[in-house]
Amino acid sequence: MKISAFLQKIKDKDWLRKYVGYFHEELLELQTQGFCVSQSGKKIVIVSRKWYREKWQTYSSVSQKELKDILKLQKSTGIFTGLQTFHKNSQQEGYDVKTIDFDEKVLNQFKNAILIPETELIADHFAKQRAVSEIETPNGILFHTVVDGKACSVYKQGLVSTAELFSLSVGAASSASFEKVALNEYSALLWNTLKNFPISKINRIALFDFQSNINYKTVHSLYWAPLISAAVFVLVMNGYYLYQSNQLEQKLSQYQTGVSELLNKKQTADKAKTYVEQVSNEITQYPNLHSHWDIAYFAIEEGMDIQQFTGSHSLIRIRGFADSASKILTAMSNLPQLSSVEFNGPVRKSGVRDYFIMELRLVEKNEE
């Protein structure tokens, strides 16, 4: 068998069919075309309505938590040992509790099996239909319906001889439809309903004595292996990380001296850098006087006697004498560091020499 086919078979739950039986006077198997006598025991037994009793009780003005505590107390004190389900009752502001008590014969004969009342499966099958059903079972005709959330069922007998009379006796809605299920169809109905029933909710419709049938020592042993494996894994990982941490600390201690020297050198370099930046800032705040003295020296070489020399970053003013003021002006105009040369005021004669004032404008850096 291919793996895909095997997985599909598990998903369809067809493998479960051989473990499911139906009990009336004897154990029966659920076949596609009806019932037949079973030749082997079953793990899941659907019990005929004849072998259990249903009783409803209303608990008014209680919360779900309070109701669960009450039912738990009843079970712990032995007041109740069967199957209980509860349904919300808005009118009573509480819950309706259904109690199902199985016959002692069934409990003794199938004490190691899961017991499911047949009416619970019928109720689930017709859950979405407002129907009164007339079902042919191995024990006879069974009438079944749901009224105000409560499942009602009775065998055809005495005064309840028709589905209509049964509907009137339980107060079913007049608009309810009537469904008939033949004996050969009933077997398939039970199997299909059980097969499609959610496994997570099976405890609501099934009775199984876990305390008597589960070996708790065996159950505990199931988780000892993974628990020990998890503990060993945690210990190994903690040991590994402790070892890695120790190795890292040793390496850091070895590099500590070198790191300290590097930090000291970095601090020294940072101080030197800060000093250079401060000196550079100071120097840039003063004008460049060297080029000014070059200009003054050039004027003297050309024959000018300088009486006064003043200047700023971009403008120089020279006052003095020369044999020819125009000659000095022409010579100074050829200097590349000057953008303009002009007299400031008239040129006057002082004896045989010219007396004048010149303004020299230096070339700006962005003009060079």
CSV table of C-alpha atoms in Angstrom, one decimal:
chain,number,residue,atom,x,y,z
A,1,MET,CA,0.0,0.0,0.0
A,2,LYS,CA,1.3,3.4,-0.9
A,3,ILE,CA,1.9,5.9,1.9
A,4,SER,CA,-0.6,8.4,0.4
A,5,ALA,CA,-3.3,5.7,0.4
A,6,PHE,CA,-2.4,4.7,3.9
A,7,LEU,CA,-2.7,8.3,5.2
A,8,GLN,CA,-5.9,8.8,3.4
A,9,LYS,CA,-7.3,5.6,5.0
A,10,ILE,CA,-6.4,6.9,8.4
A,11,LYS,CA,-7.9,10.3,7.7
A,12,ASP,CA,-11.2,8.6,6.5
A,13,LYS,CA,-11.2,6.5,9.7
A,14,ASP,CA,-12.2,3.4,7.8
A,15,TRP,CA,-9.7,1.4,9.9
A,16,LEU,CA,-11.9,2.2,13.0
A,17,ARG,CA,-14.9,0.3,11.7
A,18,LYS,CA,-13.7,-3.1,12.8
A,19,TYR,CA,-13.4,-1.9,16.4
A,20,VAL,CA,-17.0,-0.6,16.5
A,21,GLY,CA,-20.0,-2.7,17.4
A,22,TYR,CA,-23.7,-2.4,18.3
A,23,PHE,CA,-25.2,-4.1,21.4
A,24,HIS,CA,-28.9,-5.2,21.7
A,25,GLU,CA,-29.3,-8.7,23.0
A,26,GLU,CA,-25.9,-9.6,21.5
A,27,LEU,CA,-23.0,-7.8,20.0
A,28,LEU,CA,-23.5,-6.9,16.3
A,29,GLU,CA,-21.3,-5.4,13.6
A,30,LEU,CA,-22.2,-2.4,11.5
A,31,GLN,CA,-22.3,-3.4,7.9
A,32,THR,CA,-23.1,-1.3,4.9
A,33,GLN,CA,-26.3,-3.2,4.3
A,34,GLY,CA,-27.4,-3.7,7.9
A,35,PHE,CA,-26.3,-5.6,11.1
A,36,CYS,CA,-24.8,-9.0,11.6
A,37,VAL,CA,-23.6,-11.0,14.6
A,38,SER,CA,-20.0,-10.1,15.6
A,39,GLN,CA,-17.5,-12.8,16.0
A,40,SER,CA,-15.0,-10.7,18.1
A,41,GLY,CA,-15.0,-8.2,20.9
A,42,LYS,CA,-15.2,-4.5,20.2
A,43,LYS,CA,-13.5,-1.5,21.7
A,44,ILE,CA,-16.3,0.9,20.9
A,45,VAL,CA,-19.9,-0.2,21.6
A,46,ILE,CA,-23.0,1.7,20.6
A,47,VAL,CA,-25.6,0.7,23.1
A,48,SER,CA,-29.3,0.1,22.3
A,49,ARG,CA,-31.8,2.5,23.9
A,50,LYS,CA,-33.3,-0.5,25.8
A,51,TRP,CA,-30.1,-0.8,27.9
A,52,TYR,CA,-29.9,2.7,29.4
A,53,ARG,CA,-32.2,5.2,31.1
A,54,GLU,CA,-32.3,9.0,30.4
A,55,LYS,CA,-33.3,11.6,33.0
A,56,TRP,CA,-33.4,15.3,32.7
A,57,GLN,CA,-32.9,17.7,35.6
A,58,THR,CA,-32.8,21.6,35.6
A,59,TYR,CA,-30.3,23.5,37.7
A,60,SER,CA,-31.6,27.1,37.8
A,61,SER,CA,-29.6,30.3,38.5
A,62,VAL,CA,-26.2,28.7,38.3
A,63,SER,CA,-23.1,29.5,36.3
A,64,GLN,CA,-21.3,26.9,34.2
A,65,LYS,CA,-18.5,26.8,36.7
A,66,GLU,CA,-20.9,26.2,39.6
A,67,LEU,CA,-22.7,23.5,37.6
A,68,LYS,CA,-19.4,21.7,36.8
A,69,ASP,CA,-18.5,21.8,40.5
A,70,ILE,CA,-21.8,20.3,41.5
A,71,LEU,CA,-21.5,17.5,38.9
A,72,LYS,CA,-17.9,16.8,40.0
A,73,LEU,CA,-19.0,16.5,43.6
A,74,GLN,CA,-21.8,14.1,42.6
A,75,LYS,CA,-19.4,11.9,40.8
A,76,SER,CA,-16.8,12.0,43.6
A,77,THR,CA,-19.4,10.9,46.2
A,78,GLY,CA,-20.7,8.1,44.1
A,79,ILE,CA,-24.2,9.6,43.6
A,80,PHE,CA,-23.7,9.3,39.9
A,81,THR,CA,-21.5,7.0,37.8
A,82,GLY,CA,-23.0,7.3,34.3
A,83,LEU,CA,-22.8,9.8,31.5
A,84,GLN,CA,-23.9,13.4,32.0
A,85,THR,CA,-24.3,16.3,29.5
A,86,PHE,CA,-25.7,19.8,30.1
A,87,HIS,CA,-27.4,22.3,27.9
A,88,LYS,CA,-28.0,26.0,28.5
A,89,ASN,CA,-31.5,26.9,29.7
A,90,SER,CA,-32.1,30.7,29.2
A,91,GLN,CA,-35.5,30.7,30.8
A,92,GLN,CA,-34.3,29.3,34.1
A,93,GLU,CA,-31.0,31.2,33.8
A,94,GLY,CA,-29.2,27.9,34.4
A,95,TYR,CA,-28.7,24.5,32.7
A,96,ASP,CA,-30.6,21.3,31.9
A,97,VAL,CA,-28.5,18.3,32.8
A,98,LYS,CA,-29.2,14.9,31.1
A,99,THR,CA,-28.2,11.8,33.0
A,100,ILE,CA,-27.7,8.5,31.2
A,101,ASP,CA,-27.5,5.4,33.4
A,102,PHE,CA,-26.4,2.1,31.7
A,103,ASP,CA,-27.7,-1.3,32.7
A,104,GLU,CA,-25.4,-3.3,35.0
A,105,LYS,CA,-25.3,-6.0,32.4
A,106,VAL,CA,-23.8,-3.6,29.8
A,107,LEU,CA,-21.3,-2.1,32.3
A,108,ASN,CA,-20.1,-5.6,33.4
A,109,GLN,CA,-19.9,-7.1,29.9
A,110,PHE,CA,-18.2,-4.1,28.3
A,111,LYS,CA,-16.2,-2.7,31.2
A,112,ASN,CA,-13.1,-2.2,29.1
A,113,ALA,CA,-14.9,-0.6,26.1
A,114,ILE,CA,-16.1,2.9,25.3
A,115,LEU,CA,-20.0,3.0,25.6
A,116,ILE,CA,-22.0,5.3,23.3
A,117,PRO,CA,-25.8,5.7,23.6
A,118,GLU,CA,-27.4,5.3,20.2
A,119,THR,CA,-29.7,8.3,20.8
A,120,GLU,CA,-26.7,10.6,21.1
A,121,LEU,CA,-25.6,9.6,17.6
A,122,ILE,CA,-29.1,10.0,16.3
A,123,ALA,CA,-29.4,13.5,17.9
A,124,ASP,CA,-26.1,14.5,16.2
A,125,HIS,CA,-27.2,13.1,12.9
A,126,PHE,CA,-30.5,15.2,12.9
A,127,ALA,CA,-28.9,18.2,14.7
A,128,LYS,CA,-29.5,20.5,11.7
A,129,GLN,CA,-33.0,19.3,11.0
A,130,ARG,CA,-36.2,19.9,12.9
A,131,ALA,CA,-37.4,16.4,12.3
A,132,VAL,CA,-39.3,13.6,14.1
A,133,SER,CA,-37.6,10.4,13.2
A,134,GLU,CA,-39.0,6.9,13.0
A,135,ILE,CA,-36.1,4.5,13.1
A,136,GLU,CA,-36.2,0.7,12.7
A,137,THR,CA,-33.6,-0.6,15.2
A,138,PRO,CA,-32.7,-4.2,16.1
A,139,ASN,CA,-35.1,-3.8,19.2
A,140,GLY,CA,-38.0,-2.4,17.2
A,141,ILE,CA,-39.3,1.0,16.0
A,142,LEU,CA,-37.7,4.0,17.9
A,143,PHE,CA,-39.2,7.5,17.8
A,144,HIS,CA,-36.7,10.3,18.3
A,145,THR,CA,-36.8,14.1,18.2
A,146,VAL,CA,-35.2,17.2,19.8
A,147,VAL,CA,-37.5,19.7,21.7
A,148,ASP,CA,-36.0,22.9,23.1
A,149,GLY,CA,-32.5,21.4,23.1
A,150,LYS,CA,-33.6,18.2,24.8
A,151,ALA,CA,-33.5,14.8,23.0
A,152,CYS,CA,-36.6,12.8,23.5
A,153,SER,CA,-36.9,9.1,22.5
A,154,VAL,CA,-39.3,6.2,23.1
A,155,TYR,CA,-40.0,2.8,21.5
A,156,LYS,CA,-43.2,2.3,19.5
A,157,GLN,CA,-45.6,0.7,22.0
A,158,GLY,CA,-49.0,1.2,23.8
A,159,LEU,CA,-50.4,4.7,23.3
A,160,VAL,CA,-47.4,5.9,21.3
A,161,SER,CA,-48.0,3.9,18.2
A,162,THR,CA,-47.3,6.5,15.5
A,163,ALA,CA,-44.8,9.3,14.9
A,164,GLU,CA,-47.6,11.9,15.1
A,165,LEU,CA,-48.7,10.7,18.5
A,166,PHE,CA,-45.1,10.8,19.7
A,167,SER,CA,-44.7,14.3,18.4
A,168,LEU,CA,-47.8,15.4,20.3
A,169,SER,CA,-46.7,13.7,23.5
A,170,VAL,CA,-43.4,15.5,23.6
A,171,GLY,CA,-44.6,18.9,22.3
A,172,ALA,CA,-42.7,18.9,19.0
A,173,ALA,CA,-43.3,21.8,16.7
A,174,SER,CA,-46.1,21.3,14.2
A,175,SER,CA,-43.7,22.4,11.4
A,176,ALA,CA,-41.3,19.5,12.2
A,177,SER,CA,-40.7,17.1,9.3
A,178,PHE,CA,-41.0,13.3,9.6
A,179,GLU,CA,-38.1,11.0,8.7
A,180,LYS,CA,-38.1,7.2,8.4
A,181,VAL,CA,-35.0,5.1,8.6
A,182,ALA,CA,-35.1,1.4,7.6
A,183,LEU,CA,-33.1,-1.2,9.5
A,184,ASN,CA,-30.6,-1.7,6.6
A,185,GLU,CA,-30.0,2.1,6.5
A,186,TYR,CA,-29.7,2.5,10.3
A,187,SER,CA,-26.4,0.7,10.4
A,188,ALA,CA,-24.8,3.0,7.9
A,189,LEU,CA,-26.4,6.1,9.7
A,190,LEU,CA,-24.7,5.1,13.0
A,191,TRP,CA,-21.3,4.4,11.4
A,192,ASN,CA,-21.2,7.6,9.3
A,193,THR,CA,-22.3,9.8,12.2
A,194,LEU,CA,-19.6,8.2,14.5
A,195,LYS,CA,-17.0,8.5,11.8
A,196,ASN,CA,-17.6,12.2,11.3
A,197,PHE,CA,-18.0,13.0,14.9
A,198,PRO,CA,-15.1,15.3,16.2
A,199,ILE,CA,-12.7,13.3,18.3
A,200,SER,CA,-12.1,16.2,20.6
A,201,LYS,CA,-15.8,16.1,21.6
A,202,ILE,CA,-16.3,12.3,21.9
A,203,ASN,CA,-16.2,12.5,25.7
A,204,ARG,CA,-19.5,14.4,25.6
A,205,ILE,CA,-21.4,11.3,24.2
A,206,ALA,CA,-19.2,8.4,25.4
A,207,LEU,CA,-18.6,6.7,28.7
A,208,PHE,CA,-15.3,5.1,29.6
A,209,ASP,CA,-13.8,4.2,33.0
A,210,PHE,CA,-10.3,5.7,32.7
A,211,GLN,CA,-9.3,5.0,36.2
A,212,SER,CA,-10.1,1.3,35.9
A,213,ASN,CA,-8.7,0.8,32.4
A,214,ILE,CA,-5.6,3.0,32.3
A,215,ASN,CA,-2.4,1.9,33.9
A,216,TYR,CA,-1.1,5.2,35.2
A,217,LYS,CA,2.4,3.8,35.8
A,218,THR,CA,2.6,3.0,32.1
A,219,VAL,CA,1.3,6.5,31.3
A,220,HIS,CA,3.9,8.1,33.5
A,221,SER,CA,6.6,6.0,31.9
A,222,LEU,CA,5.7,7.4,28.5
A,223,TYR,CA,6.9,10.9,29.4
A,224,TRP,CA,10.0,9.8,31.5
A,225,ALA,CA,12.1,9.3,28.4
A,226,PRO,CA,11.4,12.7,26.7
A,227,LEU,CA,11.7,14.4,30.2
A,228,ILE,CA,15.1,12.8,30.8
A,229,SER,CA,16.2,13.6,27.2
A,230,ALA,CA,15.2,17.2,27.7
A,231,ALA,CA,17.0,17.4,31.0
A,232,VAL,CA,20.2,15.9,29.5
A,233,PHE,CA,20.0,18.4,26.6
A,234,VAL,CA,19.7,21.4,29.0
A,235,LEU,CA,22.6,20.2,31.1
A,236,VAL,CA,24.8,19.6,28.0
A,237,MET,CA,24.0,23.0,26.5
A,238,ASN,CA,24.6,24.8,29.8
A,239,GLY,CA,27.9,23.1,30.2
A,240,TYR,CA,28.9,24.0,26.6
A,241,TYR,CA,28.0,27.7,27.2
A,242,LEU,CA,29.9,27.8,30.5
A,243,TYR,CA,33.0,26.4,28.7
A,244,GLN,CA,32.7,28.9,25.9
A,245,SER,CA,32.3,31.7,28.4
A,246,ASN,CA,35.4,30.6,30.3
A,247,GLN,CA,37.5,30.4,27.1
A,248,LEU,CA,36.3,33.9,26.1
A,249,GLU,CA,37.3,35.4,29.5
A,250,GLN,CA,40.8,33.8,29.2
A,251,LYS,CA,41.3,35.3,25.8
A,252,LEU,CA,40.1,38.7,27.0
A,253,SER,CA,42.6,38.6,29.9
A,254,GLN,CA,45.4,37.9,27.5
A,255,TYR,CA,44.6,40.8,25.3
A,256,GLN,CA,43.9,43.1,28.2
A,257,THR,CA,47.5,44.5,28.4
A,258,GLY,CA,47.6,45.2,24.6
A,259,VAL,CA,44.2,46.8,24.7
A,260,SER,CA,45.3,49.1,27.5
A,261,GLU,CA,48.4,50.2,25.5
A,262,LEU,CA,46.3,50.9,22.5
A,263,LEU,CA,43.8,52.9,24.5
A,264,ASN,CA,46.7,55.0,26.0
A,265,LYS,CA,48.1,55.6,22.5
A,266,LYS,CA,44.7,56.6,21.2
A,267,GLN,CA,44.3,59.1,24.1
A,268,THR,CA,47.7,60.6,23.3
A,269,ALA,CA,46.9,60.9,19.6
A,270,ASP,CA,43.5,62.5,20.4
A,271,LYS,CA,45.2,65.1,22.6
A,272,ALA,CA,47.8,65.9,19.8
A,273,LYS,CA,45.0,66.2,17.3
A,274,THR,CA,43.1,68.6,19.5
A,275,TYR,CA,46.2,70.7,20.0
A,276,VAL,CA,46.9,70.9,16.3
A,277,GLU,CA,43.3,71.9,15.6
A,278,GLN,CA,43.4,74.7,18.2
A,279,VAL,CA,46.7,76.1,16.9
A,280,SER,CA,45.5,76.0,13.3
A,281,ASN,CA,42.4,77.9,14.3
A,282,GLU,CA,44.5,80.6,16.0
A,283,ILE,CA,46.8,81.0,13.0
A,284,THR,CA,43.9,81.4,10.6
A,285,GLN,CA,42.5,84.3,12.7
A,286,TYR,CA,45.6,86.6,11.8
A,287,PRO,CA,46.1,88.2,8.3
A,288,ASN,CA,48.8,87.0,6.1
A,289,LEU,CA,51.4,89.8,6.6
A,290,HIS,CA,54.2,88.1,4.7
A,291,SER,CA,52.8,89.1,1.3
A,292,HIS,CA,52.3,92.7,2.5
A,293,TRP,CA,56.0,93.1,3.3
A,294,ASP,CA,56.8,91.7,-0.1
A,295,ILE,CA,54.8,94.5,-1.7
A,296,ALA,CA,56.4,97.2,0.5
A,297,TYR,CA,59.9,95.8,-0.3
A,298,PHE,CA,59.1,95.9,-4.1
A,299,ALA,CA,58.0,99.6,-3.8
A,300,ILE,CA,61.2,100.5,-2.0
A,301,GLU,CA,63.3,98.8,-4.7
A,302,GLU,CA,61.5,100.9,-7.4
A,303,GLY,CA,62.7,104.1,-5.7
A,304,MET,CA,59.9,105.0,-3.2
A,305,ASP,CA,60.6,106.3,0.2
A,306,ILE,CA,57.8,105.0,2.4
A,307,GLN,CA,56.7,107.2,5.3
A,308,GLN,CA,53.6,105.2,6.2
A,309,PHE,CA,52.5,101.7,5.4
A,310,THR,CA,49.1,100.4,6.6
A,311,GLY,CA,47.0,97.5,5.5
A,312,SER,CA,44.3,95.0,6.1
A,313,HIS,CA,43.4,91.6,4.7
A,314,SER,CA,42.5,93.0,1.3
A,315,LEU,CA,43.6,96.7,1.2
A,316,ILE,CA,47.0,98.3,1.6
A,317,ARG,CA,47.7,102.1,1.8
A,318,ILE,CA,51.2,103.5,1.2
A,319,ARG,CA,52.3,107.1,1.8
A,320,GLY,CA,55.7,108.5,0.7
A,321,PHE,CA,58.0,110.2,-1.9
A,322,ALA,CA,59.5,109.1,-5.2
A,323,ASP,CA,61.2,110.8,-8.2
A,324,SER,CA,58.3,109.7,-10.4
A,325,ALA,CA,54.9,108.8,-8.8
A,326,SER,CA,53.6,107.4,-12.2
A,327,LYS,CA,56.6,105.1,-12.5
A,328,ILE,CA,55.9,103.6,-9.1
A,329,LEU,CA,52.2,103.3,-10.0
A,330,THR,CA,53.1,101.4,-13.2
A,331,ALA,CA,55.5,99.1,-11.5
A,332,MET,CA,53.1,98.2,-8.7
A,333,SER,CA,50.3,97.5,-11.2
A,334,ASN,CA,52.3,94.6,-12.6
A,335,LEU,CA,52.3,92.7,-9.3
A,336,PRO,CA,50.2,89.6,-9.7
A,337,GLN,CA,49.0,89.7,-6.1
A,338,LEU,CA,47.4,93.1,-6.6
A,339,SER,CA,44.0,93.5,-8.4
A,340,SER,CA,44.1,97.3,-8.6
A,341,VAL,CA,46.5,100.2,-7.9
A,342,GLU,CA,45.5,103.8,-7.7
A,343,PHE,CA,46.4,107.2,-6.2
A,344,ASN,CA,44.4,108.4,-3.2
A,345,GLY,CA,44.3,112.1,-3.7
A,346,PRO,CA,46.5,114.4,-6.0
A,347,VAL,CA,50.2,114.0,-6.5
A,348,ARG,CA,52.0,117.0,-5.1
A,349,LYS,CA,55.6,118.3,-5.6
A,350,SER,CA,57.8,118.5,-2.7
A,351,GLY,CA,61.0,120.1,-4.1
A,352,VAL,CA,62.0,117.9,-7.0
A,353,ARG,CA,60.2,114.8,-5.8
A,354,ASP,CA,56.6,113.7,-6.0
A,355,TYR,CA,54.5,113.2,-2.8
A,356,PHE,CA,51.6,110.8,-3.1
A,357,ILE,CA,49.4,108.2,-1.4
A,358,MET,CA,48.6,104.9,-3.1
A,359,GLU,CA,45.9,102.4,-2.4
A,360,LEU,CA,46.6,98.8,-3.3
A,361,ARG,CA,43.8,96.2,-3.4
A,362,LEU,CA,44.9,92.6,-3.1
A,363,VAL,CA,43.6,89.8,-5.2
A,364,GLU,CA,41.0,87.7,-3.3
A,365,LYS,CA,41.6,84.0,-3.0
A,366,ASN,CA,38.6,83.1,-5.2
A,367,GLU,CA,39.9,85.4,-7.9
A,368,GLU,CA,43.3,83.6,-8.2
